[in-house]
Structure formats: structure tokens, C-alpha cells
PDB file of C-alpha atoms in Angstrom:
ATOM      1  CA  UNK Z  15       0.939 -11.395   0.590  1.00  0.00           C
ATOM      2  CA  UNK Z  16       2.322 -13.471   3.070  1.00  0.00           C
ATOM      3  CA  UNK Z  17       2.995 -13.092   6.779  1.00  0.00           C
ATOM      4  CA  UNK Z  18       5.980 -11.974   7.856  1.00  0.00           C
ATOM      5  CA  UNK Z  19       5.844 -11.101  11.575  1.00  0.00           C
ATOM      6  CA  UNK Z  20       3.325 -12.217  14.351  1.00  0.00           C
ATOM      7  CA  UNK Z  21       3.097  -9.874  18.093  1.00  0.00           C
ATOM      8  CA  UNK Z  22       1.750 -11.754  20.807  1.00  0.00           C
ATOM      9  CA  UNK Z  23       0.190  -8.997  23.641  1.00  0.00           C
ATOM     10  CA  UNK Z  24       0.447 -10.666  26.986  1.00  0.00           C
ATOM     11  CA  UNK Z  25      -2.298 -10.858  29.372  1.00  0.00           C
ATOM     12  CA  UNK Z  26      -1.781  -7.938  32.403  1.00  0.00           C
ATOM     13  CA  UNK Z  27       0.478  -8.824  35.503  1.00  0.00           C
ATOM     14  CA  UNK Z  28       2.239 -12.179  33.198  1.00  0.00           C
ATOM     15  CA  UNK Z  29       5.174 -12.692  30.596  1.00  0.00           C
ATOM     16  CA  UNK Z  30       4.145 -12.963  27.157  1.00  0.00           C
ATOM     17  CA  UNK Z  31       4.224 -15.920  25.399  1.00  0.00           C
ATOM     18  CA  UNK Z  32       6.694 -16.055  21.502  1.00  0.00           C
ATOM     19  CA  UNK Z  33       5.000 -17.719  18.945  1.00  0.00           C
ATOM     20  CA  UNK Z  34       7.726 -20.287  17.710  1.00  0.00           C
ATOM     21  CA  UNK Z  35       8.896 -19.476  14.288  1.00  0.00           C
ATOM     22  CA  UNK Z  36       6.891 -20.899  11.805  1.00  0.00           C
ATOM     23  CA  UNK Z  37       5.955 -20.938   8.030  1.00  0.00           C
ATOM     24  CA  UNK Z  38       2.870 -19.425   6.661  1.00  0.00           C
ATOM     25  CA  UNK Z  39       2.102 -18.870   2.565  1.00  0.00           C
ATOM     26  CA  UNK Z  40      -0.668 -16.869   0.790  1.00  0.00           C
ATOM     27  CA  UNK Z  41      -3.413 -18.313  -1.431  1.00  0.00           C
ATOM     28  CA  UNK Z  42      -0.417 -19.722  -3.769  1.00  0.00           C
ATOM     29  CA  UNK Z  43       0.452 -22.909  -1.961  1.00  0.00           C
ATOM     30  CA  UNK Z  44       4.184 -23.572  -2.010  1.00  0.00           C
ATOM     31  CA  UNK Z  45       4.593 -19.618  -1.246  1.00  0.00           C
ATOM     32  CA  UNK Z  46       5.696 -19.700   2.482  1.00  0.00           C
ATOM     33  CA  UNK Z  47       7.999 -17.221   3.536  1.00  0.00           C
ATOM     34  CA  UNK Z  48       9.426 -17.855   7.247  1.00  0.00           C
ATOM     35  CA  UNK Z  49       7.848 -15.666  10.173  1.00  0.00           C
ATOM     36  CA  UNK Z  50       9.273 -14.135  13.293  1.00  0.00           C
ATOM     37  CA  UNK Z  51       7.858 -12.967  16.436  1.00  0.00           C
ATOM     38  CA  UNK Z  52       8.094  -9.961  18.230  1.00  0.00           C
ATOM     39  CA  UNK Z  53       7.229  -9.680  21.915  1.00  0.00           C
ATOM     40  CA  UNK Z  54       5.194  -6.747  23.513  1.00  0.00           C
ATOM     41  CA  UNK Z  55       7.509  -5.916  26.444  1.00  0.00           C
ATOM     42  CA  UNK Z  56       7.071  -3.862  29.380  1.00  0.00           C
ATOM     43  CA  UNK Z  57       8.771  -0.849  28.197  1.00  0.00           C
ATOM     44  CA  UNK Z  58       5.724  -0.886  25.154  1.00  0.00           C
ATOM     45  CA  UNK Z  59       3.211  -1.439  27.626  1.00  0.00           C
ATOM     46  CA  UNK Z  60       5.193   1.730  29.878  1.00  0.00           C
ATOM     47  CA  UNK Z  61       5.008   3.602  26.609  1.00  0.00           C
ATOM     48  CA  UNK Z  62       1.479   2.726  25.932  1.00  0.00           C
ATOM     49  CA  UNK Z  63       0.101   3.763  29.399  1.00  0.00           C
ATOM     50  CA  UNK Z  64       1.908   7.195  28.502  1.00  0.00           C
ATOM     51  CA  UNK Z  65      -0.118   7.388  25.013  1.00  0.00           C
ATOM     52  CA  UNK Z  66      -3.278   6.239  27.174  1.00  0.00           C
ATOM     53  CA  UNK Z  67      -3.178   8.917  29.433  1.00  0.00           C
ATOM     54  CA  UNK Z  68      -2.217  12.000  26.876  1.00  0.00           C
ATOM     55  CA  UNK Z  69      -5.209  10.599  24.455  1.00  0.00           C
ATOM     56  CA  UNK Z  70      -7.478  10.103  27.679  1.00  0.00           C
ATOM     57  CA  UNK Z  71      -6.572  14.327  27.295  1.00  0.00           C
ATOM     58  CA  UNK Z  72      -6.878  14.643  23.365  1.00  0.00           C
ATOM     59  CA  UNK Z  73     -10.395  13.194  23.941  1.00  0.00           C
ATOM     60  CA  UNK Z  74     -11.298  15.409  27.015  1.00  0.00           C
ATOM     61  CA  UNK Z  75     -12.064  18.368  24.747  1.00  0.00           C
ATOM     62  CA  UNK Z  76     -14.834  16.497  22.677  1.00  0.00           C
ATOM     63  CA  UNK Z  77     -18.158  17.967  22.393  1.00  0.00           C
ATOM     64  CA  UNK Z  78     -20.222  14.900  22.652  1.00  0.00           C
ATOM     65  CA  UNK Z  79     -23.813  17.349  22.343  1.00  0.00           C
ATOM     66  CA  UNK Z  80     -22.698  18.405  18.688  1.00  0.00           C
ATOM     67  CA  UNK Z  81     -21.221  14.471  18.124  1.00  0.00           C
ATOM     68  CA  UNK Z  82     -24.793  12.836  19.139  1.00  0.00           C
ATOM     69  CA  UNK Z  83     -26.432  16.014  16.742  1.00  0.00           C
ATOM     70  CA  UNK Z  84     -24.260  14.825  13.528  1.00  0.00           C
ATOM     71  CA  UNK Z  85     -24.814  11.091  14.285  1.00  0.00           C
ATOM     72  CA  UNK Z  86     -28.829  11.804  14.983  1.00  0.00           C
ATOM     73  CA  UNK Z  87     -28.433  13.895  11.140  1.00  0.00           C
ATOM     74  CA  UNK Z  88     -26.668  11.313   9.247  1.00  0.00           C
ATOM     75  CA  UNK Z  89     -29.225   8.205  10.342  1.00  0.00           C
ATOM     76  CA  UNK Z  90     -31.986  10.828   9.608  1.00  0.00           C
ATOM     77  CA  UNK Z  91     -30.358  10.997   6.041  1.00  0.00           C
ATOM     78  CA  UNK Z  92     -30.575   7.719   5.662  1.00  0.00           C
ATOM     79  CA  UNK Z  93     -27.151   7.376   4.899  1.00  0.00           C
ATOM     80  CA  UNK Z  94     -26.584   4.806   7.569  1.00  0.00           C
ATOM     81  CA  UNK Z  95     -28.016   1.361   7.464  1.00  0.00           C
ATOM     82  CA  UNK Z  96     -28.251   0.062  10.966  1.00  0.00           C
ATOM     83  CA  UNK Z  97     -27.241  -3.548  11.251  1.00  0.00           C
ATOM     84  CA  UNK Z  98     -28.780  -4.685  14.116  1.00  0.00           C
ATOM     85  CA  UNK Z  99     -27.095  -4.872  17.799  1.00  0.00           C
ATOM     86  CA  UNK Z 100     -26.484  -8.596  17.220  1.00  0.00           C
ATOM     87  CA  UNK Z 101     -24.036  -7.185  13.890  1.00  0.00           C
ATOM     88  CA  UNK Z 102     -20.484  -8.622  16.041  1.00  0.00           C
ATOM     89  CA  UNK Z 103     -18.919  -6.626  13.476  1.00  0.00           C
ATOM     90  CA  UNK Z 104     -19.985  -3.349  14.884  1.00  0.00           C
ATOM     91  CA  UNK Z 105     -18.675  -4.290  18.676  1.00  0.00           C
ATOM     92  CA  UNK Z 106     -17.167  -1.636  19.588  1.00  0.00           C
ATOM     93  CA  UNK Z 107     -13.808  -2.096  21.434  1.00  0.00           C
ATOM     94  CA  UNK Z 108     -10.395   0.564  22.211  1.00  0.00           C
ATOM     95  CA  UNK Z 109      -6.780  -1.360  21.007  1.00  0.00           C
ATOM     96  CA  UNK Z 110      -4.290  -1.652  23.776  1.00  0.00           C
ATOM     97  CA  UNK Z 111      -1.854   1.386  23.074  1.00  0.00           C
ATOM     98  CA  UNK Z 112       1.097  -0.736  24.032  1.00  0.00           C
ATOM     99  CA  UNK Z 113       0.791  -2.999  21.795  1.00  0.00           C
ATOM    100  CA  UNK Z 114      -0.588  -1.179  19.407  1.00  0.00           C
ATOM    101  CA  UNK Z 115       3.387   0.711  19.716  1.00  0.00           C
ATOM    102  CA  UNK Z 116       5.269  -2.727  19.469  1.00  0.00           C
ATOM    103  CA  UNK Z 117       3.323  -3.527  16.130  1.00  0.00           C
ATOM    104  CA  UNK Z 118       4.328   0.193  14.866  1.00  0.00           C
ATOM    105  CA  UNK Z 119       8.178  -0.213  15.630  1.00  0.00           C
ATOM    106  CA  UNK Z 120       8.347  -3.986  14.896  1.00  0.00           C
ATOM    107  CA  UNK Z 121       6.917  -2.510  10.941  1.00  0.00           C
ATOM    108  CA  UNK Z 122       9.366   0.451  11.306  1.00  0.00           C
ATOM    109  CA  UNK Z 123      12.146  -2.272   8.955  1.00  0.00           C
ATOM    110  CA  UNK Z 124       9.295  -2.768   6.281  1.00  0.00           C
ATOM    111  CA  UNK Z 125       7.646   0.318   6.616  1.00  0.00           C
ATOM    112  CA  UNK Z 126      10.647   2.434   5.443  1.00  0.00           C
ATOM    113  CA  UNK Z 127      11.219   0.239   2.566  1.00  0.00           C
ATOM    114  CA  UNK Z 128       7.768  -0.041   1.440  1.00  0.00           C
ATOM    115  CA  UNK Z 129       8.216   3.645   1.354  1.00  0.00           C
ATOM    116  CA  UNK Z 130      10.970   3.469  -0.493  1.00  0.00           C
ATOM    117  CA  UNK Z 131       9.856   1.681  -2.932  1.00  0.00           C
ATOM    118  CA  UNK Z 132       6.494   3.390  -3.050  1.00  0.00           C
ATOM    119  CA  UNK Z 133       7.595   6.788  -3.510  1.00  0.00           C
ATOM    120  CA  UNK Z 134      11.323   7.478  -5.119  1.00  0.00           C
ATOM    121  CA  UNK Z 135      11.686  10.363  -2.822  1.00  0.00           C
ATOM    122  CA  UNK Z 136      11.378   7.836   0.407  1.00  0.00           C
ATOM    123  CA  UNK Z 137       8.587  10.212   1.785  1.00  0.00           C
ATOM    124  CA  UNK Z 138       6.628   8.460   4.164  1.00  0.00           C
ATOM    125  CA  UNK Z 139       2.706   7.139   3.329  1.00  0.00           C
ATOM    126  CA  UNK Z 140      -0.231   7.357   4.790  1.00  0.00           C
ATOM    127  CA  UNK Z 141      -1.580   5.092   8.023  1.00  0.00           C
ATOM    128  CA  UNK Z 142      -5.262   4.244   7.904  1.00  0.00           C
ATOM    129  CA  UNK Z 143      -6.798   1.988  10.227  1.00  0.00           C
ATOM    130  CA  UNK Z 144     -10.226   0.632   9.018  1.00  0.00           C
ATOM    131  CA  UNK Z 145     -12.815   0.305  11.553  1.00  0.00           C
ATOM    132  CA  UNK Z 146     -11.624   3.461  13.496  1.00  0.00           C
ATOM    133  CA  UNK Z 147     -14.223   3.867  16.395  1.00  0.00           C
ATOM    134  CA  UNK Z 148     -13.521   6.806  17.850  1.00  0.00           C
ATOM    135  CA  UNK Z 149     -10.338   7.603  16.153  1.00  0.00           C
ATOM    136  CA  UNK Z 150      -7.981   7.034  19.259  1.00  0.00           C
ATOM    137  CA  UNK Z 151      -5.149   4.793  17.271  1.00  0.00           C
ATOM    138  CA  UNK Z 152      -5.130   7.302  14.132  1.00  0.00           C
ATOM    139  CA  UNK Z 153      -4.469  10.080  17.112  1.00  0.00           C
ATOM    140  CA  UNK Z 154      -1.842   7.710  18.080  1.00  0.00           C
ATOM    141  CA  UNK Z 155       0.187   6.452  14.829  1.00  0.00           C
ATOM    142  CA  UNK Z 156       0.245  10.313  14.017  1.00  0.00           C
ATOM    143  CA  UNK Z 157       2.650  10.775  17.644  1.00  0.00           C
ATOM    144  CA  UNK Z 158       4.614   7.489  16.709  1.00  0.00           C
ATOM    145  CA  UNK Z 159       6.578   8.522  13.471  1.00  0.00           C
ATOM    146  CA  UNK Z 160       6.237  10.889   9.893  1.00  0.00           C
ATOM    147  CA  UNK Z 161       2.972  10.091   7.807  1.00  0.00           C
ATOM    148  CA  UNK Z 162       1.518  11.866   4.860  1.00  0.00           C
ATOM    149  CA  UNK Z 163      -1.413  11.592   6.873  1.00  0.00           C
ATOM    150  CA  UNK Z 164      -2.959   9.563   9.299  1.00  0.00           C
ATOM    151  CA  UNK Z 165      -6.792   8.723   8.939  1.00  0.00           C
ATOM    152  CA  UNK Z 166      -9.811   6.364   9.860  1.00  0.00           C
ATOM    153  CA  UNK Z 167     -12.883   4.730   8.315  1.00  0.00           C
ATOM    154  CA  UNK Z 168     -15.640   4.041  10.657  1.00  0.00           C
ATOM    155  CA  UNK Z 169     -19.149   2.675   9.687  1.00  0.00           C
ATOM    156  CA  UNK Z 170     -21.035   4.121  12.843  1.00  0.00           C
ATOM    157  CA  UNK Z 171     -21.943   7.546  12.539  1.00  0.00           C
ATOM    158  CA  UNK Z 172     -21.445   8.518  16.165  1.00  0.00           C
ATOM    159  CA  UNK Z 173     -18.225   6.831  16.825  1.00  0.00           C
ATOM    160  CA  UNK Z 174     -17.512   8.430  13.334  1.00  0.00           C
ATOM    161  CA  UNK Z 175     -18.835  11.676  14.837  1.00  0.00           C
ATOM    162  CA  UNK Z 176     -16.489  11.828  17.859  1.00  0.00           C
ATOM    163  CA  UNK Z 177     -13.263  10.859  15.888  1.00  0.00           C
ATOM    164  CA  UNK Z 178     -14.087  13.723  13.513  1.00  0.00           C
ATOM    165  CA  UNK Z 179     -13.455  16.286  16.129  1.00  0.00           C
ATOM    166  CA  UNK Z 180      -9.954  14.918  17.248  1.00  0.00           C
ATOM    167  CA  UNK Z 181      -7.962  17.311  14.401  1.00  0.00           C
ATOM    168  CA  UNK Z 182      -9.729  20.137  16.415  1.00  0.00           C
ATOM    169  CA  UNK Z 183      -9.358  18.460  20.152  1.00  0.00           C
ATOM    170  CA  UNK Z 184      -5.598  17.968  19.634  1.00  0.00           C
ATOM    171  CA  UNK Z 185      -4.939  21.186  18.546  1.00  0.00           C
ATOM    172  CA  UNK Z 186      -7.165  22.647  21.637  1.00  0.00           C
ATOM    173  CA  UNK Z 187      -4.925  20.840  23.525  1.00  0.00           C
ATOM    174  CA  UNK Z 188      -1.536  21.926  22.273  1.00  0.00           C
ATOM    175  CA  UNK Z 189      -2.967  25.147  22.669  1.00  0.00           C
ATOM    176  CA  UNK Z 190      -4.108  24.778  26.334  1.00  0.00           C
ATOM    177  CA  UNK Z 191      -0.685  23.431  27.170  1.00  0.00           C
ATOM    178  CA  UNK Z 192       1.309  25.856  26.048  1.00  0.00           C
ATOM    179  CA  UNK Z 193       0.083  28.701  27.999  1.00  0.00           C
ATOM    180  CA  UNK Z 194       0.381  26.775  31.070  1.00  0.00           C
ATOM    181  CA  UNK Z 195       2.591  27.318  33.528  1.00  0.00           C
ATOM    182  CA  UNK Z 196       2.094  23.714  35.209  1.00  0.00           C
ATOM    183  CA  UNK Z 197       3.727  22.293  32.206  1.00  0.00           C
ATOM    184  CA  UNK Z 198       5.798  19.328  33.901  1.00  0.00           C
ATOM    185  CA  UNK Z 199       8.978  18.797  31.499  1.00  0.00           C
ATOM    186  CA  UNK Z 200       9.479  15.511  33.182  1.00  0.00           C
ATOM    187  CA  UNK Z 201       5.886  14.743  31.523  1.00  0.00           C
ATOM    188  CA  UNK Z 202       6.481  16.226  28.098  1.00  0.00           C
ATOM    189  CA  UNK Z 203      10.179  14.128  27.453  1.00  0.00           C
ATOM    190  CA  UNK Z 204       7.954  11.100  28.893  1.00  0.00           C
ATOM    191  CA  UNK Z 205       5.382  12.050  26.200  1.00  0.00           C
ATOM    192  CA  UNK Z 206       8.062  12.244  23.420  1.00  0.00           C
ATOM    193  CA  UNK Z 207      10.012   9.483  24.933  1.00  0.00           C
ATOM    194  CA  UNK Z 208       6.818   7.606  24.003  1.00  0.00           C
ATOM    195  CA  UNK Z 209       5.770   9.039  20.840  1.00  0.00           C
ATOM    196  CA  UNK Z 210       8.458  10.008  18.940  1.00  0.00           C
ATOM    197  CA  UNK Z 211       6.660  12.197  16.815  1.00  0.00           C
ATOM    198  CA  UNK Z 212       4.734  14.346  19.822  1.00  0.00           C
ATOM    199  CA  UNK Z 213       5.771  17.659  18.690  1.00  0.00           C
ATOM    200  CA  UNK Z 214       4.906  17.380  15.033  1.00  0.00           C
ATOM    201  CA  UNK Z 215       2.238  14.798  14.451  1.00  0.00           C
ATOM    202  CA  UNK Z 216       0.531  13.460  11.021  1.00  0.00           C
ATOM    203  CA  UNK Z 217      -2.563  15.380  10.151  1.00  0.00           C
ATOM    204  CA  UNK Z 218      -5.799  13.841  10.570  1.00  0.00           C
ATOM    205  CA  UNK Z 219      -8.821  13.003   8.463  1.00  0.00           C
ATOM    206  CA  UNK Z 220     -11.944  10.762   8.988  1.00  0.00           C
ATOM    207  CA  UNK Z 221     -14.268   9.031   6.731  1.00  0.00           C
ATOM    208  CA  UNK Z 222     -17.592   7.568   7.118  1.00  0.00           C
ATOM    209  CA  UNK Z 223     -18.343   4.900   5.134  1.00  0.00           C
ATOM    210  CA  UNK Z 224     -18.722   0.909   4.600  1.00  0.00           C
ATOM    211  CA  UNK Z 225     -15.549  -1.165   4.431  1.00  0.00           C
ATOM    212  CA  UNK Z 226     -17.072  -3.461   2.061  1.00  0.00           C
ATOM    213  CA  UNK Z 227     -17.890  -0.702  -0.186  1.00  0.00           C
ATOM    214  CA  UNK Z 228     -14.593  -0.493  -2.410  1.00  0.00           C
ATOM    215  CA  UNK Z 229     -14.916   2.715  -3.752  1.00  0.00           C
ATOM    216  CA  UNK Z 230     -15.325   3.815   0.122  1.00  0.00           C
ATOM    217  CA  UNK Z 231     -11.973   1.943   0.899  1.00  0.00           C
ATOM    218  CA  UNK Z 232     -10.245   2.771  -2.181  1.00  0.00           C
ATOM    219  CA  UNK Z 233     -10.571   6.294  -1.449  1.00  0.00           C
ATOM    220  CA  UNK Z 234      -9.918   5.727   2.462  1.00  0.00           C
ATOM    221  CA  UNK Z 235      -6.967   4.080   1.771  1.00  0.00           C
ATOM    222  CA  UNK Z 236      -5.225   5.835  -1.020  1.00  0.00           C
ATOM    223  CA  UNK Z 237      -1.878   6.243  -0.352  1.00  0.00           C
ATOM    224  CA  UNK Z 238      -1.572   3.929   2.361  1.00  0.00           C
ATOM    225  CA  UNK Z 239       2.144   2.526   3.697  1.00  0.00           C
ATOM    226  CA  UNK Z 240       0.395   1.060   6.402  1.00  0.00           C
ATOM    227  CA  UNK Z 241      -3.045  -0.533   7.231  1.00  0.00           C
ATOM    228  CA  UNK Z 242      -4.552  -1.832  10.294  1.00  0.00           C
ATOM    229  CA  UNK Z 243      -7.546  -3.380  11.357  1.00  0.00           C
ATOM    230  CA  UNK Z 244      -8.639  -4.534  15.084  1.00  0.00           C
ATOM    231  CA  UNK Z 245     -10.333  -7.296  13.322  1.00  0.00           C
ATOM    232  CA  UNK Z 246     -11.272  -9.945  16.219  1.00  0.00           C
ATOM    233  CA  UNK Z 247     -14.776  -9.654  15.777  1.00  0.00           C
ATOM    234  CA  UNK Z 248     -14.755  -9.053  11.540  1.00  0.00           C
ATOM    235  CA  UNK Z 249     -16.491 -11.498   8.656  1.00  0.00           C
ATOM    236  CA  UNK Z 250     -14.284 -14.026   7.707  1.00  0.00           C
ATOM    237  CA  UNK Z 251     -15.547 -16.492   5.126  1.00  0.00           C
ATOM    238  CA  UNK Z 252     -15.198 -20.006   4.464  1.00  0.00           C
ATOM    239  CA  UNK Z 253     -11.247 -20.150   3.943  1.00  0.00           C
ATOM    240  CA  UNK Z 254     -11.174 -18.817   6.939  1.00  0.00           C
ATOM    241  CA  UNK Z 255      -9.849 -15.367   5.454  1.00  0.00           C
ATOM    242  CA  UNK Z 256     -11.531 -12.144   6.275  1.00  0.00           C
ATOM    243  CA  UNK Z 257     -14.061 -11.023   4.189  1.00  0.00           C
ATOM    244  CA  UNK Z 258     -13.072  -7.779   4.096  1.00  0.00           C
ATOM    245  CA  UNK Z 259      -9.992  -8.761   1.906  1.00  0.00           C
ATOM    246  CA  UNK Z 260     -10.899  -9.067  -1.465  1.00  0.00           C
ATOM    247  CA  UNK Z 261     -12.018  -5.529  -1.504  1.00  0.00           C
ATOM    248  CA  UNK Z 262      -8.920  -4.509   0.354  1.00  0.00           C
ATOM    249  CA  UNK Z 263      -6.180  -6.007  -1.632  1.00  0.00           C
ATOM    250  CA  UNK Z 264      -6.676  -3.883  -5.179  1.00  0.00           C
ATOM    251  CA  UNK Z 265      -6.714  -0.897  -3.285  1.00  0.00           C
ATOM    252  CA  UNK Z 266      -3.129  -1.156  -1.619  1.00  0.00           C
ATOM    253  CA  UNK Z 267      -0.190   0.174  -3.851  1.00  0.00           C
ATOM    254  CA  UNK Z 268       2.358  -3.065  -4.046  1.00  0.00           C
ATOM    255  CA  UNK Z 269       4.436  -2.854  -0.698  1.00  0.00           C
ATOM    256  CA  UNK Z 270       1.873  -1.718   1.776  1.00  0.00           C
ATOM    257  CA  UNK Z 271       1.766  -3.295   5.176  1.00  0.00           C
ATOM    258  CA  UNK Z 272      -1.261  -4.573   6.356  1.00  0.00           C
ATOM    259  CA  UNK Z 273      -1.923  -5.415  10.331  1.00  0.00           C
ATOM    260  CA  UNK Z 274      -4.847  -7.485  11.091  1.00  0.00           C
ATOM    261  CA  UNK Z 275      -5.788  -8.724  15.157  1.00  0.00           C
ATOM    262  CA  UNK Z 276      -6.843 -12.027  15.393  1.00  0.00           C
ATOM    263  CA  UNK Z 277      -8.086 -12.945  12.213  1.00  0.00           C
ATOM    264  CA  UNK Z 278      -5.630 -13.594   8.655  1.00  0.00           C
ATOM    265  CA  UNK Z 279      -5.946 -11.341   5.674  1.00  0.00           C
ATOM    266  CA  UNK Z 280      -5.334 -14.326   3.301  1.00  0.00           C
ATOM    267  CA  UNK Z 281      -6.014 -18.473   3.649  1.00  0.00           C
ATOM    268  CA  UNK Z 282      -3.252 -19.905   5.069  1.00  0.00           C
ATOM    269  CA  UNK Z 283      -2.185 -23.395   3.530  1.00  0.00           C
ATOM    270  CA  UNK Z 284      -1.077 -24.376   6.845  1.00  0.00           C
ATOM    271  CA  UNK Z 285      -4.724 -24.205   8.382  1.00  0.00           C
ATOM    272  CA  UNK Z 286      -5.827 -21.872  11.234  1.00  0.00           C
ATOM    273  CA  UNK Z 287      -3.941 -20.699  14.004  1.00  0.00           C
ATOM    274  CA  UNK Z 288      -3.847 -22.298  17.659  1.00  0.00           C
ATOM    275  CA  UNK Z 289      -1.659 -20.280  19.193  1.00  0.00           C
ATOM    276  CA  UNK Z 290      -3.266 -17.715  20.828  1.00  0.00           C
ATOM    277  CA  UNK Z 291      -3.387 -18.263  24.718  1.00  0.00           C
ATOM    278  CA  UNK Z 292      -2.714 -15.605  26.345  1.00  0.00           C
ATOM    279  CA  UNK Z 293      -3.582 -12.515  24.139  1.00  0.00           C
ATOM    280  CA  UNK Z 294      -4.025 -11.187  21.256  1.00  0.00           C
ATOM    281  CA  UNK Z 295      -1.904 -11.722  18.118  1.00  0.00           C
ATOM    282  CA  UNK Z 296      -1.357  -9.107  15.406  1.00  0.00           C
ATOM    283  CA  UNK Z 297      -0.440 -10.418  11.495  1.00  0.00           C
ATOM    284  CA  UNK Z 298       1.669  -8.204   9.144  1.00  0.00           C
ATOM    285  CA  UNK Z 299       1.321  -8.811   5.639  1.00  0.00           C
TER     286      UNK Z 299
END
């Protein structure tokens, strides 16, 4: 894999910065494929504040009691090892939703061809995102556009906990709304404005499990058009690859796109990146 496209989220209240175009390769040296950029622009940021606020909902109707009672149960199992609180891995952190939508519409070109070529019929794949926390971008990709199914894999049983109730929370939601009479329109076009896919979205699922455990990812991700990974604080070894990638790569079907944050799913043989200032920076591969 090599990367194809870089998006560069700006820091609040300032433009953001391009990356220049620029050539990177996979572990075959001599493999480069030219890059673009896409920028995260205010309307994605307008859009994202939309998403932020109809999640901030979805999320409203979680019973955190019965969340804390499963998570107590499965470290009582023994299921979970704990890793320590000095694990950076297990930071916990939310994805901006704005940018979060560029990187979905700047993959919309690939995604529908990856599709394509997955699947002779051209129906759309799954989206996991490994490393799900809560489950608040699965909630989200399902609004953006059609998915077989849009799911998580989260290590930590009460984040895992939480994001297993948003199937149920969304549809307590829809529910709630539609026998309201305080339903502003203006709000609901905003909503599908934003999230194309608003009225219909992907169904969920959520896994617990390890991501370095490949029969845990293989089964997470089976099926998977897209992955993505908020990955700023994950392993990387000493290519400077994350470590999470040899597991990943034989689990992908040939085509799928995979969106890391910060940190490259392959070695580079350019060396590391330095262009970073000002935000965040998400890889497609």
C-alpha cells in the first residue's frame, strides 16, 4: 500500500495549512506513487459541529449504570487484561467530526471503486474503525453514506460498554423525534445536509477485543471497504510503522482503504514526516 492522499485539520480560529505534493512508497523502495492533499474547510468543520451536536443526542440516551455493570462483569471474567494507566495506547480521546467528514468524502473517489472491485455488484463494504472508544465515529460514518455495516473494536470494556448501546440509543432517538411536535425542519435538512445518509443509516455492531489479536481483527474487520484508526498515541516499531500493521494487512480484502492519524501504516522510504504544524494529518492507504 502506498499513500495516496494526506488531510491536514487546522488548528480552531486559523487557515489550514496543504501539505505540498509529495512522493511516498511502501516497504518496496522504488514504489512511490504521487500524493495529494485535501484541506478540511470550514463548511466540514460547519458540517462537523452539526454531527457533534446530533451525536451529543445519540449519546444522551445511554445508560451509563448498566455500562459500568457490563464493564465491572467482563474485568471480573478476566477477560480483560488491564495495561496499566501509563499504557499511551489506551488514552482515550473523541476525533474531530469535521474532519473526520473531509477524510470520508475526500475517500468517496476510492471508496466506490474499491467497492467495485470488491464486490461485482458495486454494493458498498463495511467501515470499521479500530480503537472505537465509545463508538461516536461508527455512529457517524453510518449518517455519512451506504455501508454493509458500520462497526468498532475497542479494547476497554467500559468504553466498549457504552458504544454497545448506541444501535439501541439511536433508535430511541429516532423514535423520540418523531412524535415530537418541536421537530425544527430547518434542523433536520441541516442534519441531512450534513450527513447524507441521516434518514437511513448503516447498522451497527461492536466488538471487544485486542487489536493485536488477529483472529479478533480478522473477524472485526471482515468485509471492510474502509478502515480507520485515530492512531496518534498507537505502537509503532522501529521502521517507524505502526505495530498494529502486520496483523492488519492480511485481514483487508485487496482494495480496502485504510485511514491512520498521525502515525503511517507502512515504512516510508522517504523517512518520517515533518509536516505537521498545525494539526493533525490523516494517511489513506
Amino acid at each position: 500500500a502506498a499513500a495516496l492522499l494526506s488531510v491536514v485539520a487546522p488548528n480552531r480560529g486559523r487557515p489550514a495549512a496543504r501539505l505540498p505534493r509529495r512522493v511516498a512508497s511502501a516497504s518496496n523502495t522504488g514504489s512511490g506513487v504521487p500524493s495529494s492533499s485535501f484541506e478540511v474547510t470550514p463548511a466540514h468543520i460547519a458540517k462537523g459541529e452539526v454531527a457533534r451536536e446530533w451525536i451529543a443526542d445519540v449519546f444522551e440516551n445511554v445508560d451509563y449504570e448498566l455500562a459500568l455493570s457490563s464493564s465491572d462483569a467482563i474485568e471480573a471474567s478476566g477477560e480483560y487484561i488491564g495495561r496499566g494507566d501509563e499504557d499511551e495506547e489506551l488514552r482515550y480521546g473523541e476525533f474531530d467530526m469535521g474532519f473526520f467528514v473531509a477524510v470520508v468524502e475526500a475517500c468517496e473517489p476510492m471508496l466506490a471503486e474499491a467497492e467495485r472491485r470488491m464486490r461485482p455488484s458495486g454494493a458498498p463494504g463495511a467501515f470499521v474503525d479500530v480503537g472505537s472508544g465509545r463508538g461516536q465515529i461508527p455512529v457517524l460514518a453510518a449518517a455519512l453514506r451506504p455501508w454493509s455495516r458500520c462497526a468498532g473494536l475497542e479494547y476497554v470494556p467500559v468504553l466498549h460498554a457504552i458504544a454497545e448501546q448506541a444501535p439501541t440509543c439511536l433508535e430511541k432517538l429516532a423514535a423520540s423525534e418523531a412524535t415530537r411536535d418541536d421537530t425544527d425542519d430547518e434542523s433536520r435538512q441541516s442534519r441531512m445536509n450534513a450527513m447524507p445518509s441521516f434518514d437511513s443509516p448503516a447498522p451497527l455492531s461492536f466488538t471487544r477485543g485486542d487489536m493485536y489479536d488477529a483472529v479478533a481483527l480478522t473477524d472485526a474487520t471482515r468485509g471492510a471497504s474502509m478502515v480507520f484508526m485515530f492512531s496518534t498515541k498507537f505502537a509503532t516499531d522501529g521502521d517507524g510503522r505502526l505495530a498494529v500493521s502486520p496483523k492488519l494487512r492480511p485481514a483487508l480484502e485487496a482494495g480496502a482503504v485504510v485511514v491512520t492519524v498521525n502515525n503511517e501504516l507502512v515504512a516510508r522510504a522517504d523517512g518520517p514526516d515533518g509536516e505537521r504544524s498545525g494539526g493533525s494529518t490523516a494517511y489513506v492507504w
